[in-house]
JSON list of C-alpha atoms and ligand atoms in Angstrom, two decimals:
[
{"chain": "A", "resi": 1, "resn": "MET", "atom": "CA", "xyz": [151.59, -51.61, -15.86]},
{"chain": "A", "resi": 2, "resn": "ASP", "atom": "CA", "xyz": [155.22, -51.92, -14.89]},
{"chain": "A", "resi": 3, "resn": "CYS", "atom": "CA", "xyz": [155.91, -55.64, -14.70]},
{"chain": "A", "resi": 4, "resn": "ILE", "atom": "CA", "xyz": [159.51, -56.80, -15.03]},
{"chain": "A", "resi": 5, "resn": "PHE", "atom": "CA", "xyz": [158.56, -60.19, -16.49]},
{"chain": "A", "resi": 6, "resn": "CYS", "atom": "CA", "xyz": [156.21, -58.61, -19.05]},
{"chain": "A", "resi": 7, "resn": "ARG", "atom": "CA", "xyz": [159.16, -56.44, -20.07]},
{"chain": "A", "resi": 8, "resn": "ILE", "atom": "CA", "xyz": [161.49, -59.46, -20.34]},
{"chain": "A", "resi": 9, "resn": "ALA", "atom": "CA", "xyz": [158.87, -61.29, -22.43]},
{"chain": "A", "resi": 10, "resn": "ALA", "atom": "CA", "xyz": [158.59, -58.26, -24.71]},
{"chain": "A", "resi": 11, "resn": "GLY", "atom": "CA", "xyz": [162.38, -58.05, -25.06]},
{"chain": "A", "resi": 12, "resn": "GLU", "atom": "CA", "xyz": [162.51, -54.60, -23.41]},
{"chain": "A", "resi": 13, "resn": "VAL", "atom": "CA", "xyz": [164.66, -55.88, -20.53]},
{"chain": "A", "resi": 14, "resn": "PRO", "atom": "CA", "xyz": [167.55, -58.22, -21.32]},
{"chain": "A", "resi": 15, "resn": "ALA", "atom": "CA", "xyz": [167.53, -61.78, -20.03]},
{"chain": "A", "resi": 16, "resn": "GLU", "atom": "CA", "xyz": [169.42, -64.94, -20.90]},
{"chain": "A", "resi": 17, "resn": "LYS", "atom": "CA", "xyz": [166.63, -66.74, -22.70]},
{"chain": "A", "resi": 18, "resn": "VAL", "atom": "CA", "xyz": [166.87, -70.51, -23.10]},
{"chain": "A", "resi": 19, "resn": "TYR", "atom": "CA", "xyz": [163.51, -71.07, -24.84]},
{"chain": "A", "resi": 20, "resn": "GLU", "atom": "CA", "xyz": [160.65, -69.05, -26.28]},
{"chain": "A", "resi": 21, "resn": "ASP", "atom": "CA", "xyz": [157.57, -69.58, -28.37]},
{"chain": "A", "resi": 22, "resn": "ASP", "atom": "CA", "xyz": [154.37, -67.66, -29.02]},
{"chain": "A", "resi": 23, "resn": "ARG", "atom": "CA", "xyz": [152.98, -68.33, -25.53]},
{"chain": "A", "resi": 24, "resn": "VAL", "atom": "CA", "xyz": [155.92, -68.77, -23.11]},
{"chain": "A", "resi": 25, "resn": "VAL", "atom": "CA", "xyz": [159.47, -67.61, -22.43]},
{"chain": "A", "resi": 26, "resn": "ALA", "atom": "CA", "xyz": [162.17, -69.31, -20.33]},
{"chain": "A", "resi": 27, "resn": "PHE", "atom": "CA", "xyz": [165.22, -67.42, -19.07]},
{"chain": "A", "resi": 28, "resn": "ARG", "atom": "CA", "xyz": [167.91, -67.82, -16.42]},
{"chain": "A", "resi": 29, "resn": "ASP", "atom": "CA", "xyz": [167.17, -66.44, -12.95]},
{"chain": "A", "resi": 30, "resn": "ILE", "atom": "CA", "xyz": [169.24, -63.35, -12.11]},
{"chain": "A", "resi": 31, "resn": "ASN", "atom": "CA", "xyz": [169.98, -64.75, -8.63]},
{"chain": "A", "resi": 32, "resn": "PRO", "atom": "CA", "xyz": [170.37, -68.51, -9.18]},
{"chain": "A", "resi": 33, "resn": "GLN", "atom": "CA", "xyz": [169.71, -70.86, -6.27]},
{"chain": "A", "resi": 34, "resn": "ALA", "atom": "CA", "xyz": [171.14, -73.90, -8.06]},
{"chain": "A", "resi": 35, "resn": "PRO", "atom": "CA", "xyz": [173.59, -74.51, -10.94]},
{"chain": "A", "resi": 36, "resn": "VAL", "atom": "CA", "xyz": [170.54, -74.53, -13.23]},
{"chain": "A", "resi": 37, "resn": "HIS", "atom": "CA", "xyz": [167.84, -72.05, -12.26]},
{"chain": "A", "resi": 38, "resn": "VAL", "atom": "CA", "xyz": [165.49, -71.05, -15.04]},
{"chain": "A", "resi": 39, "resn": "LEU", "atom": "CA", "xyz": [162.15, -69.24, -14.90]},
{"chain": "A", "resi": 40, "resn": "LEU", "atom": "CA", "xyz": [159.38, -70.16, -17.31]},
{"chain": "A", "resi": 41, "resn": "ILE", "atom": "CA", "xyz": [156.66, -67.54, -17.76]},
{"chain": "A", "resi": 42, "resn": "PRO", "atom": "CA", "xyz": [153.57, -67.02, -19.90]},
{"chain": "A", "resi": 43, "resn": "ARG", "atom": "CA", "xyz": [153.88, -64.04, -22.28]},
{"chain": "A", "resi": 44, "resn": "THR", "atom": "CA", "xyz": [150.51, -62.80, -21.08]},
{"chain": "A", "resi": 45, "resn": "HIS", "atom": "CA", "xyz": [150.41, -61.17, -17.65]},
{"chain": "A", "resi": 46, "resn": "VAL", "atom": "CA", "xyz": [148.96, -63.68, -15.15]},
{"chain": "A", "resi": 47, "resn": "GLU", "atom": "CA", "xyz": [149.46, -62.54, -11.57]},
{"chain": "A", "resi": 48, "resn": "SER", "atom": "CA", "xyz": [149.97, -65.97, -10.03]},
{"chain": "A", "resi": 49, "resn": "VAL", "atom": "CA", "xyz": [148.98, -69.60, -10.40]},
{"chain": "A", "resi": 50, "resn": "ALA", "atom": "CA", "xyz": [145.79, -68.67, -8.55]},
{"chain": "A", "resi": 51, "resn": "ARG", "atom": "CA", "xyz": [144.79, -66.51, -11.54]},
{"chain": "A", "resi": 52, "resn": "LEU", "atom": "CA", "xyz": [145.70, -69.07, -14.21]},
{"chain": "A", "resi": 53, "resn": "GLU", "atom": "CA", "xyz": [142.35, -69.66, -15.89]},
{"chain": "A", "resi": 54, "resn": "ASP", "atom": "CA", "xyz": [143.37, -70.93, -19.33]},
{"chain": "A", "resi": 55, "resn": "PRO", "atom": "CA", "xyz": [143.73, -74.74, -19.15]},
{"chain": "A", "resi": 56, "resn": "GLY", "atom": "CA", "xyz": [145.51, -74.77, -22.50]},
{"chain": "A", "resi": 57, "resn": "LEU", "atom": "CA", "xyz": [148.13, -72.35, -21.22]},
{"chain": "A", "resi": 58, "resn": "ALA", "atom": "CA", "xyz": [148.46, -74.30, -17.96]},
{"chain": "A", "resi": 59, "resn": "ALA", "atom": "CA", "xyz": [149.14, -77.51, -19.86]},
{"chain": "A", "resi": 60, "resn": "HIS", "atom": "CA", "xyz": [151.55, -75.77, -22.22]},
{"chain": "A", "resi": 61, "resn": "LEU", "atom": "CA", "xyz": [153.53, -74.31, -19.29]},
{"chain": "A", "resi": 62, "resn": "LEU", "atom": "CA", "xyz": [153.89, -77.68, -17.59]},
{"chain": "A", "resi": 63, "resn": "GLN", "atom": "CA", "xyz": [154.82, -79.47, -20.78]},
{"chain": "A", "resi": 64, "resn": "LYS", "atom": "CA", "xyz": [157.39, -76.80, -21.69]},
{"chain": "A", "resi": 65, "resn": "ALA", "atom": "CA", "xyz": [158.85, -76.84, -18.16]},
{"chain": "A", "resi": 66, "resn": "ALA", "atom": "CA", "xyz": [159.67, -80.53, -18.64]},
{"chain": "A", "resi": 67, "resn": "GLU", "atom": "CA", "xyz": [160.95, -79.91, -22.17]},
{"chain": "A", "resi": 68, "resn": "VAL", "atom": "CA", "xyz": [163.21, -77.04, -21.06]},
{"chain": "A", "resi": 69, "resn": "ALA", "atom": "CA", "xyz": [164.52, -79.19, -18.18]},
{"chain": "A", "resi": 70, "resn": "ARG", "atom": "CA", "xyz": [165.33, -81.94, -20.69]},
{"chain": "A", "resi": 71, "resn": "SER", "atom": "CA", "xyz": [167.08, -79.46, -23.00]},
{"chain": "A", "resi": 72, "resn": "LEU", "atom": "CA", "xyz": [169.25, -78.35, -20.06]},
{"chain": "A", "resi": 73, "resn": "ASP", "atom": "CA", "xyz": [170.27, -81.97, -19.48]},
{"chain": "A", "resi": 74, "resn": "LEU", "atom": "CA", "xyz": [168.36, -82.33, -16.21]},
{"chain": "A", "resi": 75, "resn": "GLU", "atom": "CA", "xyz": [166.08, -85.22, -17.07]},
{"chain": "A", "resi": 76, "resn": "LYS", "atom": "CA", "xyz": [168.43, -87.99, -15.95]},
{"chain": "A", "resi": 77, "resn": "LYS", "atom": "CA", "xyz": [169.90, -86.02, -13.03]},
{"chain": "A", "resi": 78, "resn": "GLY", "atom": "CA", "xyz": [166.60, -84.79, -11.62]},
{"chain": "A", "resi": 79, "resn": "TYR", "atom": "CA", "xyz": [165.07, -81.35, -11.22]},
{"chain": "A", "resi": 80, "resn": "ARG", "atom": "CA", "xyz": [162.38, -79.54, -9.30]},
{"chain": "A", "resi": 81, "resn": "LEU", "atom": "CA", "xyz": [159.57, -77.28, -10.52]},
{"chain": "A", "resi": 82, "resn": "VAL", "atom": "CA", "xyz": [158.43, -74.65, -8.02]},
{"chain": "A", "resi": 83, "resn": "ILE", "atom": "CA", "xyz": [155.62, -72.10, -8.14]},
{"chain": "A", "resi": 84, "resn": "ASN", "atom": "CA", "xyz": [155.43, -69.68, -5.23]},
{"chain": "A", "resi": 85, "resn": "HIS", "atom": "CA", "xyz": [152.07, -68.07, -4.57]},
{"chain": "A", "resi": 86, "resn": "GLY", "atom": "CA", "xyz": [151.73, -65.14, -2.20]},
{"chain": "A", "resi": 87, "resn": "PRO", "atom": "CA", "xyz": [153.95, -63.50, 0.40]},
{"chain": "A", "resi": 88, "resn": "LEU", "atom": "CA", "xyz": [154.23, -66.38, 2.89]},
{"chain": "A", "resi": 89, "resn": "ALA", "atom": "CA", "xyz": [155.49, -68.64, 0.11]},
{"chain": "A", "resi": 90, "resn": "GLY", "atom": "CA", "xyz": [158.01, -66.03, -1.01]},
{"chain": "A", "resi": 91, "resn": "GLN", "atom": "CA", "xyz": [156.44, -64.81, -4.26]},
{"chain": "A", "resi": 92, "resn": "SER", "atom": "CA", "xyz": [158.28, -61.60, -5.05]},
{"chain": "A", "resi": 93, "resn": "VAL", "atom": "CA", "xyz": [157.38, -61.07, -8.72]},
{"chain": "A", "resi": 94, "resn": "PHE", "atom": "CA", "xyz": [153.65, -61.01, -9.40]},
{"chain": "A", "resi": 95, "resn": "HIS", "atom": "CA", "xyz": [153.77, -62.47, -12.88]},
{"chain": "A", "resi": 96, "resn": "LEU", "atom": "CA", "xyz": [153.36, -66.25, -12.85]},
{"chain": "A", "resi": 97, "resn": "HIS", "atom": "CA", "xyz": [156.64, -68.13, -13.16]},
{"chain": "A", "resi": 98, "resn": "ILE", "atom": "CA", "xyz": [157.70, -71.75, -12.78]},
{"chain": "A", "resi": 99, "resn": "HIS", "atom": "CA", "xyz": [161.15, -72.14, -11.26]},
{"chain": "A", "resi": 100, "resn": "ILE", "atom": "CA", "xyz": [163.13, -74.97, -12.89]},
{"chain": "A", "resi": 101, "resn": "LEU", "atom": "CA", "xyz": [165.89, -75.95, -10.47]},
{"chain": "A", "resi": 102, "resn": "GLY", "atom": "CA", "xyz": [168.57, -78.58, -10.85]},
{"chain": "A", "resi": 103, "resn": "GLY", "atom": "CA", "xyz": [172.22, -79.47, -11.00]},
{"chain": "A", "resi": 104, "resn": "ARG", "atom": "CA", "xyz": [172.64, -80.15, -7.29]},
{"chain": "A", "resi": 105, "resn": "PRO", "atom": "CA", "xyz": [170.94, -82.32, -4.68]},
{"chain": "A", "resi": 106, "resn": "LEU", "atom": "CA", "xyz": [167.70, -80.65, -3.58]},
{"chain": "A", "resi": 107, "resn": "SER", "atom": "CA", "xyz": [166.59, -81.30, -0.03]},
{"chain": "A", "resi": 108, "resn": "TRP", "atom": "CA", "xyz": [163.04, -82.14, 1.01]},
{"chain": "A", "resi": 109, "resn": "PRO", "atom": "CA", "xyz": [160.95, -80.71, 2.58]},
{"chain": "A", "resi": 110, "resn": "PRO", "atom": "CA", "xyz": [161.74, -77.30, 1.05]},
{"chain": "A", "resi": 111, "resn": "GLY", "atom": "CA", "xyz": [162.32, -74.36, 3.40]},
{"chain": "B", "resi": 1, "resn": "LIG", "atom": "P1", "xyz": [159.60, -65.59, -6.65]},
{"chain": "B", "resi": 1, "resn": "LIG", "atom": "O1", "xyz": [160.31, -65.21, -5.38]},
{"chain": "B", "resi": 1, "resn": "LIG", "atom": "O2", "xyz": [158.57, -64.55, -7.02]},
{"chain": "B", "resi": 1, "resn": "LIG", "atom": "O3", "xyz": [159.08, -66.98, -6.69]},
{"chain": "B", "resi": 1, "resn": "LIG", "atom": "O4", "xyz": [160.72, -65.58, -7.78]},
{"chain": "B", "resi": 1, "resn": "LIG", "atom": "C1", "xyz": [161.11, -64.44, -8.47]},
{"chain": "B", "resi": 1, "resn": "LIG", "atom": "C2", "xyz": [162.44, -64.77, -9.10]},
{"chain": "B", "resi": 1, "resn": "LIG", "atom": "O5", "xyz": [162.70, -63.82, -10.11]},
{"chain": "B", "resi": 1, "resn": "LIG", "atom": "C3", "xyz": [163.62, -64.70, -8.12]},
{"chain": "B", "resi": 1, "resn": "LIG", "atom": "O6", "xyz": [164.29, -65.96, -8.09]},
{"chain": "B", "resi": 1, "resn": "LIG", "atom": "C4", "xyz": [164.50, -63.58, -8.68]},
{"chain": "B", "resi": 1, "resn": "LIG", "atom": "O7", "xyz": [165.87, -63.84, -8.55]},
{"chain": "B", "resi": 1, "resn": "LIG", "atom": "C5", "xyz": [164.06, -63.52, -10.14]},
{"chain": "B", "resi": 1, "resn": "LIG", "atom": "N1", "xyz": [164.17, -62.21, -10.76]},
{"chain": "B", "resi": 1, "resn": "LIG", "atom": "C6", "xyz": [163.70, -61.04, -10.24]},
{"chain": "B", "resi": 1, "resn": "LIG", "atom": "N2", "xyz": [163.94, -60.03, -11.10]},
{"chain": "B", "resi": 1, "resn": "LIG", "atom": "C7", "xyz": [164.58, -60.59, -12.17]},
{"chain": "B", "resi": 1, "resn": "LIG", "atom": "C8", "xyz": [165.09, -60.03, -13.37]},
{"chain": "B", "resi": 1, "resn": "LIG", "atom": "O8", "xyz": [165.01, -58.83, -13.65]},
{"chain": "B", "resi": 1, "resn": "LIG", "atom": "N3", "xyz": [165.69, -60.88, -14.25]},
{"chain": "B", "resi": 1, "resn": "LIG", "atom": "C9", "xyz": [165.81, -62.23, -13.99]},
{"chain": "B", "resi": 1, "resn": "LIG", "atom": "N4", "xyz": [166.43, -62.97, -14.91]},
{"chain": "B", "resi": 1, "resn": "LIG", "atom": "N5", "xyz": [165.32, -62.78, -12.86]},
{"chain": "B", "resi": 1, "resn": "LIG", "atom": "C10", "xyz": [164.72, -61.97, -11.96]},
{"chain": "B", "resi": 2, "resn": "LIG", "atom": "ZN1", "xyz": [153.69, -59.26, -16.19]}
]
């Protein structure tokens, strides 16, 4: 399977990693939409949040998203976590990822 995020997780494609452990990897988005724009992914290939069946992994992802945001100095300023599922929501890479966005005011509702 040719999945760009699997390849980043495996270290076969370079990325600016900001955190990694045995289950997840966080790296800067190649096309940032905010001063801080990081993607947090599971190392295992999960197509989208709709296919996330491991509650332990789900909890780990959420906890690490908050921890990575804190490590990037976003906790006081505020940040947003986004998961796009499917074409109408703009999912373009079919390996689950949590966007961690911050460093500027974020409007609501999102586009
Ligand atoms: P989606 O639209 O699926 O929610 O988000 C996919 C994100 O992955 C986009 O923000 C896009 O810029 C980012 N992206 C796509 N390919 C690469 C890549 O090869 N490296 C990095 N660092 N980010 C990527
Ligand atoms: Zn993958």
